[in-house]
XYZ file of C-alpha atoms in Angstrom:
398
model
C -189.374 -19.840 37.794
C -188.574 -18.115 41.215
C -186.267 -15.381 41.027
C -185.942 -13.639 44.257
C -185.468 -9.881 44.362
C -182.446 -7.878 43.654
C -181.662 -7.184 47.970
C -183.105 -10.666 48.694
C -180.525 -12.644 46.200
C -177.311 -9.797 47.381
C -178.350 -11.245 50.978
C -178.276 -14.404 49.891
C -174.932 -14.298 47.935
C -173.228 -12.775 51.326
C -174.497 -15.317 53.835
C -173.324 -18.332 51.415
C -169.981 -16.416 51.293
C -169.727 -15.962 54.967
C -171.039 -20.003 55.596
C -169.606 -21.763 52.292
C -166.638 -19.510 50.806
C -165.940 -18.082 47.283
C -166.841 -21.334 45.745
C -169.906 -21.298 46.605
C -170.592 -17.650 46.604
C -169.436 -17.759 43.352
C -171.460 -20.425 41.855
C -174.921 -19.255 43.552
C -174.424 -15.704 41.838
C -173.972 -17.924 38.146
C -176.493 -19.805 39.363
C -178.878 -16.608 39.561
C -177.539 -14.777 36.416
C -178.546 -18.078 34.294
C -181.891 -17.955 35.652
C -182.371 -14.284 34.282
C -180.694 -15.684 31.059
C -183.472 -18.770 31.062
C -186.547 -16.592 31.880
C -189.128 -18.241 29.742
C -191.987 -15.961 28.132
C -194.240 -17.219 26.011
C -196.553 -14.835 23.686
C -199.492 -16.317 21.971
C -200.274 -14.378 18.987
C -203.756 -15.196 17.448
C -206.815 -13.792 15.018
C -208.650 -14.745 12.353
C -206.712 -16.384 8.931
C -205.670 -13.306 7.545
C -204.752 -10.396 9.966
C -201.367 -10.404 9.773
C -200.531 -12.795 12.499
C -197.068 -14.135 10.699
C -195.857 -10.758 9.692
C -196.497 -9.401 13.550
C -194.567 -12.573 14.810
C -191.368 -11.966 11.976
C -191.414 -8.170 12.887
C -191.281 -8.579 16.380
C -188.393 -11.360 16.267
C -186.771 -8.984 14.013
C -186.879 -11.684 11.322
C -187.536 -10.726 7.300
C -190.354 -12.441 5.890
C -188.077 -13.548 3.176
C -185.923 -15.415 5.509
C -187.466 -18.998 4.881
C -185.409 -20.706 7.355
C -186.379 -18.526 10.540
C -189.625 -16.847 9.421
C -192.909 -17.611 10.039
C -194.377 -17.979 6.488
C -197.048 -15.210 5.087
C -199.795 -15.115 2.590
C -202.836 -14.349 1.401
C -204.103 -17.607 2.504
C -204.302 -19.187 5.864
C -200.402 -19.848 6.408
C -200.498 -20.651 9.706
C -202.254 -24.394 9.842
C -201.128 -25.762 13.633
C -199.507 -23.969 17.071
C -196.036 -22.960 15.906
C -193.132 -22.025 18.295
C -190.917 -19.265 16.790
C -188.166 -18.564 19.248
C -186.115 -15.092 18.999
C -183.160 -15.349 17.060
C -181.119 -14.385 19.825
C -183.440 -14.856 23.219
C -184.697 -18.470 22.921
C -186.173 -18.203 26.004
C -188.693 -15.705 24.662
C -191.196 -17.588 22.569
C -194.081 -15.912 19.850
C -196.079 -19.025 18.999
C -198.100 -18.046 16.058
C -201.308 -19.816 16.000
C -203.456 -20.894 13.714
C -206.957 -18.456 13.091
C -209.845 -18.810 15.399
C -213.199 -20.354 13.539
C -211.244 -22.334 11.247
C -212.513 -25.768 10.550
C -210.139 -27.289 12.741
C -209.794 -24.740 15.471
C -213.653 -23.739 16.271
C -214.208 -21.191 18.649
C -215.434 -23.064 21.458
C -212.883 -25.232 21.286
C -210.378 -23.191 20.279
C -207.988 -22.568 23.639
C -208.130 -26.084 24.586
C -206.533 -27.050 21.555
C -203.814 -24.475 21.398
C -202.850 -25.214 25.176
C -204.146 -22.185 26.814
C -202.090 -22.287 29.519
C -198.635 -22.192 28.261
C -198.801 -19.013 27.249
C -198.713 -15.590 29.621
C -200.145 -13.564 27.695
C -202.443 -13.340 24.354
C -202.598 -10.525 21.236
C -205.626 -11.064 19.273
C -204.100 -9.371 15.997
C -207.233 -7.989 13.347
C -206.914 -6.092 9.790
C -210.132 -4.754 9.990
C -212.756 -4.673 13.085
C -212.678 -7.426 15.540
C -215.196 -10.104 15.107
C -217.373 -12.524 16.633
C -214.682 -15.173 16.872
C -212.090 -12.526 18.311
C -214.770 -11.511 21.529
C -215.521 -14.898 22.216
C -212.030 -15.655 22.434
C -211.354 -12.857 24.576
C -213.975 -13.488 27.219
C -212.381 -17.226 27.790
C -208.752 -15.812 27.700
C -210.155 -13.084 30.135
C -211.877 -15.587 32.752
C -208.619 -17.468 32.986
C -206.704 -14.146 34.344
C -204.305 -13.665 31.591
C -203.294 -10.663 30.048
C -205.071 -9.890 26.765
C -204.400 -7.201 24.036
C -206.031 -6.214 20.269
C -203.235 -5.587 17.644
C -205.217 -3.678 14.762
C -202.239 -4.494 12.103
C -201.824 -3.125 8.772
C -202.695 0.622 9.708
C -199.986 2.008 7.143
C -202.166 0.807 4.335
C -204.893 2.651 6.025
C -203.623 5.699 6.264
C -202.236 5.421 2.837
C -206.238 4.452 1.700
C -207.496 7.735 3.618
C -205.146 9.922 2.487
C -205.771 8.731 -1.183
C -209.184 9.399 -0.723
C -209.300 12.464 1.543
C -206.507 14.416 -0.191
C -206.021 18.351 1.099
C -208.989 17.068 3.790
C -206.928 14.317 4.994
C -205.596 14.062 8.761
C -203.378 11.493 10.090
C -204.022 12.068 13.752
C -207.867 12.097 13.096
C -207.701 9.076 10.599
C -206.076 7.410 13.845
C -208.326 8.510 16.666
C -210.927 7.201 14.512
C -209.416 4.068 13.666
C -208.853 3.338 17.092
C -212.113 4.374 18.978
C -214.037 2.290 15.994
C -212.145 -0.671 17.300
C -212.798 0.228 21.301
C -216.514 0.673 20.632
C -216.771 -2.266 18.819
C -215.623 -4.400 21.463
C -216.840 -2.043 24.640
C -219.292 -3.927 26.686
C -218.484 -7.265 25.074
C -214.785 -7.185 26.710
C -213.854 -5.909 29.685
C -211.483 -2.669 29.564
C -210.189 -3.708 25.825
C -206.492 -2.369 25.240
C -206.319 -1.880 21.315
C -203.209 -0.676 19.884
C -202.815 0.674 16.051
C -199.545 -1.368 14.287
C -197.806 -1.462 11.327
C -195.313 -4.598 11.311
C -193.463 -3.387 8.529
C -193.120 0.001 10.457
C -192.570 -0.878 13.813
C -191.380 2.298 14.975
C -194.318 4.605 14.345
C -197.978 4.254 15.707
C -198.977 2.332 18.894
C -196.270 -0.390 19.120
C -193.790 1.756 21.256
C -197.128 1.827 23.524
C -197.330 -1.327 22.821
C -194.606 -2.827 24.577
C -194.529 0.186 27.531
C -197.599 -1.948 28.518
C -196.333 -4.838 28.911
C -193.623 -3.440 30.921
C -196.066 -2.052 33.448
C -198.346 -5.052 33.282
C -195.437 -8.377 33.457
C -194.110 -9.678 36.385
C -190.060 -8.501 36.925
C -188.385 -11.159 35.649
C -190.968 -11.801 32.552
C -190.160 -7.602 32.000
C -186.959 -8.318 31.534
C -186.623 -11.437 29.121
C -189.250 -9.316 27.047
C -187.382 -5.855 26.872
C -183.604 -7.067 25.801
C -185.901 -9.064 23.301
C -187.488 -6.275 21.570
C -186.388 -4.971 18.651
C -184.764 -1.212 18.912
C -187.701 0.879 17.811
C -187.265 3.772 19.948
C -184.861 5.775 21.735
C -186.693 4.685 25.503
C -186.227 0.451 24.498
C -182.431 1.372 24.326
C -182.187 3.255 27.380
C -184.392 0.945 29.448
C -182.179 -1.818 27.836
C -179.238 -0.230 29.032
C -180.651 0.311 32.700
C -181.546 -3.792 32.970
C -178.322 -4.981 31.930
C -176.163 -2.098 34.039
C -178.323 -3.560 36.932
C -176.016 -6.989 36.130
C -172.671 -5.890 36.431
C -172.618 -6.150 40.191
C -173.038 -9.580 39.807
C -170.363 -9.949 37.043
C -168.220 -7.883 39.187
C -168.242 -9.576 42.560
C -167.957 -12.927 40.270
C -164.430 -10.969 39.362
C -163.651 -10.114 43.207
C -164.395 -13.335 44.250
C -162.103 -15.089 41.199
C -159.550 -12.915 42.708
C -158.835 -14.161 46.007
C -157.310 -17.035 44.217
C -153.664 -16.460 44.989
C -152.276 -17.003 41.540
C -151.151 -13.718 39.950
C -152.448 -13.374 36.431
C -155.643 -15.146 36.535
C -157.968 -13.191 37.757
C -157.265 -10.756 34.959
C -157.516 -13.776 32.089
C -160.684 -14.804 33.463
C -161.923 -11.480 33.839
C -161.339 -10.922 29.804
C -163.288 -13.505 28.943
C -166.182 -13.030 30.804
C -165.754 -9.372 29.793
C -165.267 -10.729 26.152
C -168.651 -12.899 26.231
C -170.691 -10.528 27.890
C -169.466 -7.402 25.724
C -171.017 -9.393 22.441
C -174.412 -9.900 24.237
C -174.704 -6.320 24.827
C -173.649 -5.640 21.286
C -176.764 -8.376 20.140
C -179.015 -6.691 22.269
C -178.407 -3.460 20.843
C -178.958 -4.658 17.553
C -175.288 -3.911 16.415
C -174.027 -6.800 15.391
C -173.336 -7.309 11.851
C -176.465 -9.641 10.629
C -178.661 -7.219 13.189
C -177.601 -3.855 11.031
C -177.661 -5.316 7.931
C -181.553 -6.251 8.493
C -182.484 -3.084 10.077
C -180.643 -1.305 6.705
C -182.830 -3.415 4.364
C -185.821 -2.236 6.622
C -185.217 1.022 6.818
C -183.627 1.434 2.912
C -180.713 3.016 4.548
C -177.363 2.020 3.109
C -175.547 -0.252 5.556
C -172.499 2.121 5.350
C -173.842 5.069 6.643
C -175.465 3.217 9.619
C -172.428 2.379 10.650
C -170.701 5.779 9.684
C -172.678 7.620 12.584
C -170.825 4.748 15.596
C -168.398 6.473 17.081
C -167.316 4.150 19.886
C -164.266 1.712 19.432
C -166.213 -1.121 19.000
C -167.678 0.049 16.011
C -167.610 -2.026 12.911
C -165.593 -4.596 14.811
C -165.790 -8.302 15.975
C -165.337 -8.683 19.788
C -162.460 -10.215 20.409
C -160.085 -10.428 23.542
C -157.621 -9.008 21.254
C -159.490 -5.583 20.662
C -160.940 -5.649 24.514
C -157.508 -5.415 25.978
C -155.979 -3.093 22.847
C -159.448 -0.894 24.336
C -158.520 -0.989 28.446
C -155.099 -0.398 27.893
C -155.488 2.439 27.079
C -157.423 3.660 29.794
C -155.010 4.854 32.758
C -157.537 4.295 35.316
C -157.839 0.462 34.132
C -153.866 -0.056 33.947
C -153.350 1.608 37.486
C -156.127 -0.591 39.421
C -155.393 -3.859 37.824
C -151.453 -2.940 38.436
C -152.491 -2.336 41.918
C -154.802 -5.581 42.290
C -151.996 -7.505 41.042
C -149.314 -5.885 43.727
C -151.557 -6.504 46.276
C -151.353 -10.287 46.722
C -147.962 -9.942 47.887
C -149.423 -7.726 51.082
C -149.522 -9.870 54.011
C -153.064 -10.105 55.886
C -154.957 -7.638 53.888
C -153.672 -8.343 50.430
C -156.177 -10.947 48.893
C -159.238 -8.911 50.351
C -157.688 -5.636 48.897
C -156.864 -7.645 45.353
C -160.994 -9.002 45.759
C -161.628 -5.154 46.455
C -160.064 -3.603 43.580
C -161.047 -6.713 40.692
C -164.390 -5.738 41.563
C -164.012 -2.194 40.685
C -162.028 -2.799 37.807
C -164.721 -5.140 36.342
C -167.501 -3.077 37.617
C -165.905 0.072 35.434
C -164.779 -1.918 32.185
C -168.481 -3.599 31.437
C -169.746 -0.095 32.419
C -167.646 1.665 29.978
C -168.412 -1.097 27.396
C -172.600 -0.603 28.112
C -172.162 2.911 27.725
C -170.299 3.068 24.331
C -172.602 0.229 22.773
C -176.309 2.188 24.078
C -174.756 5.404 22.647
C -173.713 3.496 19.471
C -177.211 2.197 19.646
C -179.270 5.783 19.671
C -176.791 7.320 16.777
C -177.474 4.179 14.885
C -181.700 4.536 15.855
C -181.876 8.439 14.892
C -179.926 7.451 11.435
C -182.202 5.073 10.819
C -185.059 6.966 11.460
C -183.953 9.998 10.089
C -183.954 11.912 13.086
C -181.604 15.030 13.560
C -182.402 15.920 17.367
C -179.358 15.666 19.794
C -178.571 12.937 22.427
């Protein structure tokens, strides 16, 4: 999909005003936010039977493996018998497919991307509980002469630690136990693969260890518009996913806003404010999704975690907290903001100016809008780090 830049598509959106009118204008910017909203990724993840492949793609999709109607099912066995798509919960656009082990009797190893439709995917973690083996090199010298991105997952590394430290006792060292881990992996792949990126993972822990790393890669390493469908897709694991979160959809609300302006050079008083709510109203609860504050999102990070649901949401402060979005409670929120009733009072007596009233109503909706969803990202991200640090038992200040 061809998404043009942020400047190129603002350039765009003007001249279509200037030649077509608000219309238009207004249905090219829609036009361009559902493309960001339809950015497909998809995210082979692969290994031999065994390694963890199902719990990787339930952790990442922030699914339980208990949930038998959305996860992708576990075992000691080879679960995982043909290319299954698992789509997030609440990106369908972003896509783990969980496939089935290499070297299997049905998926050899020299056969083994042709069958799984190599290239539908853009990008490939070869997941291993141990060492990576034969199968898992050979795969990653085909998936490396196509040009796609390629990274090692060594899963399971809490058990690890918990092994070495049984063993070890007063001699034991987690940072060692790690570097060791980590560098037996690299060497056993180092001249075999070219520049192999192995990262250290616990699905069940997702916060600790190499996956924040993890995913910092493949924000330096996708295209834009792939970055983007993959970050408001990841699950809230550390403090910099929120804030980058935050930064991606704040980068929107120019779009949302002049979508607002451009509603309000309809000369009907009233309406630009109704439409404005629900926009505001819709696009308030995706933020509140993507921060993983939602009720079915906190309830499954509480299980996780073994924190008691209540005091998760004790530590939200905002006045969202704890309650369903609603146009109801968004209006009850902006009215009382003096700032909000003053510029929507004076986009509504505006109209009635003669010559300069509809561009000075268009003026001030935009501000108005631009504010509101700004307010609103700000109280859910901070909502989202309290809830984080409680979660993770961390005391250090915002």
């Amino acid at each position: 999909m061809d998404i043009p830049h942020d400047d190129e598509q603002i350039a765009e959106i003007k001249k279509e005003l200037q030649t077509n009118g608000s219309s238009s204008a207004t249905a090219k910017i829609q036009t361009y936010l559902d493309k960001l909203d339809n950015v497909q990724l998809n995210i082979a993840i692969t290994g031999e039977c065994g390694s963890g492949k199902s719990t990787f793609v339930n952790a990442f999709r922030g699914i339980d493996n208990s949930d038998k109607e959305r996860a992708a099912p576990t075992g000691v066995k080879e679960t995982t018998i043909k290319v299954t798509p698992y789509p997030h919960p609440n990106y369908p656009n972003v896509t783990l497919w969980d496939l089935p082990g290499i070297g299997t009797t049905k998926f050899p190893a020299d056969k083994y991307l042709k069958l799984v439709e190599f290239k539908r995917y853009d990008f490939f973690i070869i997941i291993s509980a141990d060492r990576f083996r034969e199968n898992d090199v050979k795969l990653a010298k085909e998936i490396q002469k196509m040009k796609k991105k390629l990274y090692f997952v060594r899963s399971k590394i809490d058990h690890n630690i918990r092994d070495e430290e049984e063993t070890r006792g007063s001699e034991f060292n987690k940072e060692e136990t790690l570097k060791e881990i980590r560098e037996d992996c690299i060497q056993g792949l180092k001249g075999r693969v070219e520049s192999p990126k192995v990262f250290l993972v616990s699905s069940r822990k997702l916060h600790l260890y190499d996956f924040p790393l993890l995913q910092k890669t493949f924000q330096e390493e996708l295209p834009a518009h792939k970055r983007d469908a993959l970050l408001l897709a990841l699950p809230n694991v550390s403090l910099e996913i929120i804030i980058k979160k935050k930064e991606t959809l704040q980068a929107r609300i120019k779009y949302l806003a002049a979508v607002s302006a451009l509603g309000a050079a309809v000369p009907v008083p009233g309406l630009s404010f109704a439409a404005d709510i629900i926009m505001m109203v819709f696009t308030i609860r995706q933020y509140q999704v993507t921060f993983g504050l939602d009720s079915e999102s906190l309830q499954r990070l509480a299980q996780t975690v073994r924190v008691p649901l209540d005091e998760l949401k004790a530590v939200m402060t905002s006045p969202l907290a704890g309650n369903e979005i609603s146009k109801d409670l968004i209006i009850k929120i902006l009215s009382s903001s003096v700032a909000f009733l003053s510029l929507t009072t004076a986009e509504e007596g505006s109209r009635f100016l003669p010559i300069f009233g509809i561009p000075a109503a268009m003026g001030l909706s935009f501000l108005t809008t631009y504010k509101s969803l700004k307010m609103f990202l700000d109280m859910l991200a901070e909502d989202a780090q309290k809830v984080l640090k409680k979660a993770l038992g961390l005391n250090t200040p915002l």
